[in-house]
PDB file of C-alpha atoms and ligand atoms in Angstrom:
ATOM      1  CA  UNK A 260       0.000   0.000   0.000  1.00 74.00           C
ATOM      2  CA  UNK A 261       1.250   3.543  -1.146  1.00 87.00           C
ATOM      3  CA  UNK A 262       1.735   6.291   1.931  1.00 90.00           C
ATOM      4  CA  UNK A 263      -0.661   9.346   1.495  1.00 92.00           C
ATOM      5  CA  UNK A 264       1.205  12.569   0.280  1.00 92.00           C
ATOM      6  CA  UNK A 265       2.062  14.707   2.582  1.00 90.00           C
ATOM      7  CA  UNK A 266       4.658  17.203   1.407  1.00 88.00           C
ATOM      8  CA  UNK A 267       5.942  18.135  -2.072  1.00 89.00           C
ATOM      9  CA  UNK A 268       8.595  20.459  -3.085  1.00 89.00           C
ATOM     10  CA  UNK A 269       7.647  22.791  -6.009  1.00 90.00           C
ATOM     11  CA  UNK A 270      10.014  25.650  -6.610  1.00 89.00           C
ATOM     12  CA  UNK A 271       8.819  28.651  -8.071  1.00 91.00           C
ATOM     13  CA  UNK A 272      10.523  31.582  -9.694  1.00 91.00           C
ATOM     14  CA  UNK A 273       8.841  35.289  -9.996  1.00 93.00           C
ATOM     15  CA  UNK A 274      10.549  37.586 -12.363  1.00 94.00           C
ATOM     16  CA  UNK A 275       9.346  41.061 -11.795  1.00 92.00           C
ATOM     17  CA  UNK A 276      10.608  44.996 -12.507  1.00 91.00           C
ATOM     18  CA  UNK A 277      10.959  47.332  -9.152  1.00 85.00           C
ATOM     19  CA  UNK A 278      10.022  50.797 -10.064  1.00 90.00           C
ATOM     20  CA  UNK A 279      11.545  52.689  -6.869  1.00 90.00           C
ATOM     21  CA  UNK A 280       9.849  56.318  -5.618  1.00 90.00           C
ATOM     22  CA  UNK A 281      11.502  59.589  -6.151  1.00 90.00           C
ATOM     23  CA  UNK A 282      13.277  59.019  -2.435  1.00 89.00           C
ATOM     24  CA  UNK A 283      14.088  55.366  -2.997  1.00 92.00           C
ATOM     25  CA  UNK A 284      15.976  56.517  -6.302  1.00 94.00           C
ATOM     26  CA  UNK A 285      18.501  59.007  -4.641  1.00 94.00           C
ATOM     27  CA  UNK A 286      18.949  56.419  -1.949  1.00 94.00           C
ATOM     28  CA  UNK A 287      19.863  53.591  -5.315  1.00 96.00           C
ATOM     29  CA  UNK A 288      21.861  56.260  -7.061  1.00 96.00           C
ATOM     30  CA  UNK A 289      23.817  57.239  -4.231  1.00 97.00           C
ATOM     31  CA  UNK A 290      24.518  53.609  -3.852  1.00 97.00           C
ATOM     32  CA  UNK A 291      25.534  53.549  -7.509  1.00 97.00           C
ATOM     33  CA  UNK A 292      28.491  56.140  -6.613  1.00 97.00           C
ATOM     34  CA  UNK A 293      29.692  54.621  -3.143  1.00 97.00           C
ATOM     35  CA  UNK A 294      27.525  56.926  -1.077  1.00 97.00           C
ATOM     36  CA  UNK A 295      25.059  56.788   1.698  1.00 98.00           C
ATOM     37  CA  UNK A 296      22.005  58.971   1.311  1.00 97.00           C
ATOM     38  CA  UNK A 297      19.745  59.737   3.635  1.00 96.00           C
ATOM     39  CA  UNK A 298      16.770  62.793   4.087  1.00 97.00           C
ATOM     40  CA  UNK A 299      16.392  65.121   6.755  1.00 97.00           C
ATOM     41  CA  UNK A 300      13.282  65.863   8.295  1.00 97.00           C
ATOM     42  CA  UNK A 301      12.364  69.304   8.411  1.00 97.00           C
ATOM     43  CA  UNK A 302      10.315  69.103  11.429  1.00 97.00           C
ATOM     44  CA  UNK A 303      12.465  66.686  13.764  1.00 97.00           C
ATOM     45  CA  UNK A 304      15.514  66.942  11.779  1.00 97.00           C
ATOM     46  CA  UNK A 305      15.967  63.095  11.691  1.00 97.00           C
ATOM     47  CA  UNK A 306      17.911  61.527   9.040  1.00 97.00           C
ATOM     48  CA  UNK A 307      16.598  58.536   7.805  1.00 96.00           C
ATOM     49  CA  UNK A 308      18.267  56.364   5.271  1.00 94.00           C
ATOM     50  CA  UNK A 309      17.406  54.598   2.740  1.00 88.00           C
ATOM     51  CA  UNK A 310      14.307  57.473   3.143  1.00 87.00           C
ATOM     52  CA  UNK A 311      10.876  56.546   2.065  1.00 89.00           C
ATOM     53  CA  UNK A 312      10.466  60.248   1.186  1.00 93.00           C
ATOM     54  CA  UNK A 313       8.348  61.032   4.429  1.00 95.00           C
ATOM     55  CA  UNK A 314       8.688  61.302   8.385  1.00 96.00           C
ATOM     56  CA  UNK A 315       7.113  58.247   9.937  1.00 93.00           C
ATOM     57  CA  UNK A 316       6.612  60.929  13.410  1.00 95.00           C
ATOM     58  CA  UNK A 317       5.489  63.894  11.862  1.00 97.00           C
ATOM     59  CA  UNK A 318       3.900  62.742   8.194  1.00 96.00           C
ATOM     60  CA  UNK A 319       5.780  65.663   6.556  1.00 97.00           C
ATOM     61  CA  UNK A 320       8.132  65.071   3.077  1.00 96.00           C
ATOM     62  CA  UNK A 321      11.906  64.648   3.710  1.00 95.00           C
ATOM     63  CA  UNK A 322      13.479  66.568   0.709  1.00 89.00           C
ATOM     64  CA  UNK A 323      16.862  67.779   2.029  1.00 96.00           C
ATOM     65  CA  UNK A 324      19.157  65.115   0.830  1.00 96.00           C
ATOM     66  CA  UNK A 325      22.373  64.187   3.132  1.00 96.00           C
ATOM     67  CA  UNK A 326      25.213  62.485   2.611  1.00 97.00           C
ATOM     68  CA  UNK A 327      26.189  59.703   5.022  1.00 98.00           C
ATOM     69  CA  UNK A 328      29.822  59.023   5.968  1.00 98.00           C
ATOM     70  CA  UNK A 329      31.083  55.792   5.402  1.00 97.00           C
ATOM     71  CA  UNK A 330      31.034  54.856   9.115  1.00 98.00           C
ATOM     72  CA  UNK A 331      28.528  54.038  11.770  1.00 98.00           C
ATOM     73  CA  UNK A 332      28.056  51.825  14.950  1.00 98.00           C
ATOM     74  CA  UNK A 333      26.655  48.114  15.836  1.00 98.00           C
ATOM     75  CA  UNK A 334      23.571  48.576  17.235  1.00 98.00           C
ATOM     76  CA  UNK A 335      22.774  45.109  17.621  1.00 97.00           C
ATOM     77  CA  UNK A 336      23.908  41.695  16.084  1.00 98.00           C
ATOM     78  CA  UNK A 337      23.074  38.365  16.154  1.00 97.00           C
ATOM     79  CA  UNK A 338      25.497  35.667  14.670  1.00 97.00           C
ATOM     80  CA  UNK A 339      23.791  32.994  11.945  1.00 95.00           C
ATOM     81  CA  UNK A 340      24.188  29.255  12.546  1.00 94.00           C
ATOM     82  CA  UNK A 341      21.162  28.081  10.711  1.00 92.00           C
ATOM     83  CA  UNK A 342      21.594  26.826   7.175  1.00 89.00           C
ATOM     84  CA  UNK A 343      18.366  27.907   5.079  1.00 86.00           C
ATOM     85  CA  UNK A 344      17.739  27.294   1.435  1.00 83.00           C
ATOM     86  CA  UNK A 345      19.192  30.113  -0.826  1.00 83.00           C
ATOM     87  CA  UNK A 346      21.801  30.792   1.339  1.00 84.00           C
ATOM     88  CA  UNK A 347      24.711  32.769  -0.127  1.00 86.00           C
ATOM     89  CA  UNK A 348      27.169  32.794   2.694  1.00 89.00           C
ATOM     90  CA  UNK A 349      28.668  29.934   4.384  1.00 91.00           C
ATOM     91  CA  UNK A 350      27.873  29.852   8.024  1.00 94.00           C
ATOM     92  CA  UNK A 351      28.336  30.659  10.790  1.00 95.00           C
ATOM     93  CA  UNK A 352      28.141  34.906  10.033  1.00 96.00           C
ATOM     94  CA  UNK A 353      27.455  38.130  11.373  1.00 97.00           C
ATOM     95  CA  UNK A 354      24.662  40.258  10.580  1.00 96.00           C
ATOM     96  CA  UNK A 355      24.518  43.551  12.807  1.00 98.00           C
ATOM     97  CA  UNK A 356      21.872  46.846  12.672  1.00 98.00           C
ATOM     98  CA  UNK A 357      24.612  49.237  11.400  1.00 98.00           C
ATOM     99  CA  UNK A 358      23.780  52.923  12.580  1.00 98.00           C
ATOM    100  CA  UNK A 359      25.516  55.290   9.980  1.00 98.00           C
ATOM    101  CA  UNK A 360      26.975  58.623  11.544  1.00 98.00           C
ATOM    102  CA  UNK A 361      24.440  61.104  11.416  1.00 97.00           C
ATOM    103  CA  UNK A 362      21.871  58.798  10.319  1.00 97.00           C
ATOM    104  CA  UNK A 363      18.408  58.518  12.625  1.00 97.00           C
ATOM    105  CA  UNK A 364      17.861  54.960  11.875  1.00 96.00           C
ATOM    106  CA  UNK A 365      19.561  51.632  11.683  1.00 96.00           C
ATOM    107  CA  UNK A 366      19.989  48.725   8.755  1.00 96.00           C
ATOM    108  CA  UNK A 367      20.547  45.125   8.468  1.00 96.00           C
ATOM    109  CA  UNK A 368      24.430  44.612   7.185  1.00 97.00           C
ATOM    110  CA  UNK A 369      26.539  41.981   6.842  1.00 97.00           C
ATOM    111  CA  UNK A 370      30.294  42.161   9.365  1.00 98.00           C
ATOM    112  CA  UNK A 371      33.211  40.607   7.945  1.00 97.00           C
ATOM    113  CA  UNK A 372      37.092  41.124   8.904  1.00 97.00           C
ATOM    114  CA  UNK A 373      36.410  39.896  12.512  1.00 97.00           C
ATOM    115  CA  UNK A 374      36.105  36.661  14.564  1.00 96.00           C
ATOM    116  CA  UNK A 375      32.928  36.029  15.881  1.00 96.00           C
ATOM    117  CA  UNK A 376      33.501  36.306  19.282  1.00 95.00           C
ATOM    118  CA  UNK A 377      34.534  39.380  18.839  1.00 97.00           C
ATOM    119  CA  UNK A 378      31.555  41.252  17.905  1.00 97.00           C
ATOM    120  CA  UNK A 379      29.802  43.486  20.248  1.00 98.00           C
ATOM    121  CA  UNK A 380      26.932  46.446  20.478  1.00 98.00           C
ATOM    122  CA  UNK A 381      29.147  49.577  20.144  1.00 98.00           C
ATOM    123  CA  UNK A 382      31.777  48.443  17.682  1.00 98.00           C
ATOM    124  CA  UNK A 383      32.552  50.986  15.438  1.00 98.00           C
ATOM    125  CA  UNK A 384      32.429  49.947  11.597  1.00 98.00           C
ATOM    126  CA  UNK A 385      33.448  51.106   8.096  1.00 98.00           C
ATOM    127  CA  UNK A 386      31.807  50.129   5.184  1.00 98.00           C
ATOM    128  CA  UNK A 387      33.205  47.910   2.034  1.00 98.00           C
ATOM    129  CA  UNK A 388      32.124  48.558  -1.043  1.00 98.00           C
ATOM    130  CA  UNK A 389      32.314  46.326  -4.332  1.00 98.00           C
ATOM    131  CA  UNK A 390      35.455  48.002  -6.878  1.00 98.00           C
ATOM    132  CA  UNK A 391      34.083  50.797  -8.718  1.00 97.00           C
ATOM    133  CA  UNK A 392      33.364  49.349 -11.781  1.00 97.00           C
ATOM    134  CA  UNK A 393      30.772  47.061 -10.151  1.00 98.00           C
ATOM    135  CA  UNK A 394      28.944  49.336  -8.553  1.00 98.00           C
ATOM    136  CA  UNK A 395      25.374  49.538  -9.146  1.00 97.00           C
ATOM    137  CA  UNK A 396      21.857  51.087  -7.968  1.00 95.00           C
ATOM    138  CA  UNK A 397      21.438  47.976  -4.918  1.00 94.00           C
ATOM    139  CA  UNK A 398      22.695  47.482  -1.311  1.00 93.00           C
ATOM    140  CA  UNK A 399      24.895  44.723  -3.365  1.00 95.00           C
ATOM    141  CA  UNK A 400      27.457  47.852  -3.596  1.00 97.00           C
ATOM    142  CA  UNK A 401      28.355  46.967  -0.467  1.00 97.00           C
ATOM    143  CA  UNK A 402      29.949  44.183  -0.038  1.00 97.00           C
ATOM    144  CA  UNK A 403      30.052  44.356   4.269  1.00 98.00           C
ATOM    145  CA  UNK A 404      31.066  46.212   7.051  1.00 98.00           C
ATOM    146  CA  UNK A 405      34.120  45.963   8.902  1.00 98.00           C
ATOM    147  CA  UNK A 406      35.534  47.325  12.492  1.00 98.00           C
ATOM    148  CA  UNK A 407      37.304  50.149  11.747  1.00 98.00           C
ATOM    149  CA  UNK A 408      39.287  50.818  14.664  1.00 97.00           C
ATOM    150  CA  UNK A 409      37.960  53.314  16.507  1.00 98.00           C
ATOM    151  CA  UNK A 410      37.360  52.486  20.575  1.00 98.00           C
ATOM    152  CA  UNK A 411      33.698  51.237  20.818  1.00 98.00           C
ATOM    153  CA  UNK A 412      30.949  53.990  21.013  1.00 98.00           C
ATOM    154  CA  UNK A 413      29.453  54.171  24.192  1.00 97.00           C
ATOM    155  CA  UNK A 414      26.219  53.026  24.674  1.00 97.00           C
ATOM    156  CA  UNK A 415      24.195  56.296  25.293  1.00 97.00           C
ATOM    157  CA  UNK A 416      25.352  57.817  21.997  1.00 96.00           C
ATOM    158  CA  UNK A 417      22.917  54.343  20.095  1.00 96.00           C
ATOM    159  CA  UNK A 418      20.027  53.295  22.965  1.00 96.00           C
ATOM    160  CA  UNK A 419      17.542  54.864  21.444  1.00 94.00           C
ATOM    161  CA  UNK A 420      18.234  52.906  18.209  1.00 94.00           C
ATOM    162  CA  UNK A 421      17.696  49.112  20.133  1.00 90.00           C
TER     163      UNK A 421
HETATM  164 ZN1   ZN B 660      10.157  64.191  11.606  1.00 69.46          ZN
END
């Protein structure tokens, strides 16, 4: 006798086109020249980046475009051990909320360049981007961050960002 079905593996594939806003485009653009963008709030003077063209707090438009330095702080981390299917990195690795100097808010980023008991909230990180001739409108321009060797940043200066 034949055992019911209970699972089947059916991979699918979507190809679509992303047609980014006006704010999403100078974020992509900037990233096609090695650059961090962000957009200032007029109201709270946040900087959020990659904007979405809008405060979240005060609903107004962010149009003053700022350049980002290369550096920020780990916010928070947490180090990968799980395999999972379309996984481009070999385990175990670090991803860490990297908050940008001068930037309001914090992104997901890959940390190469150190052991992993190494890393810590506070550790003070450059970013490393693909050679020039690769570079191209997607977070894929970077290729990770790295400590740059600065002393950590003390914790009051990023608790607000947890
Ligand atoms: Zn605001």
């Amino acid at each position: 006798m034949s055992e019911p079905v209970t699972m089947m593996a059916a991979p699918i594939r979507l190809d679509y086109v992303f047609t980014p806003g006006v704010a999403q485009s100078t974020n992509l653009h900037g990233l096609e020249r090695g650059v961090f963008i962000g957009q200032r709030c007029p109201k709270c003077q946040k900087v959020y980046t990659p904007s979405r063209g809008s405060c979240p707090v005060d609903g107004v438009p962010t149009e003053e475009i700022v350049e980002l330095p290369n550096t920020g702080t780990v916010t928070t981390y947490c180090v990968v051990n799980v395999p999972f299917a379309g996984q481009a990195i070999e385990i175990p690795y670090i991803c860490a909320q990297i908050l940008l100097d001068g930037a309001n808010i914090s992104f997901m980023a890959l940390i190469q360049e150190i052991p992993l008991a190494e890393i810590r909230m506070g550790l003070r990180v450059e970013a490393v981007w693909v050679e020039p001739e690769d570079l191209g409108p997607t977070m894929a321009s970077v290729r990770y961050f790295r400590p740059n060797g600065e002393p950590d940043a003390a914790f009051e200066t990023y608790k607000e960002y947890l």
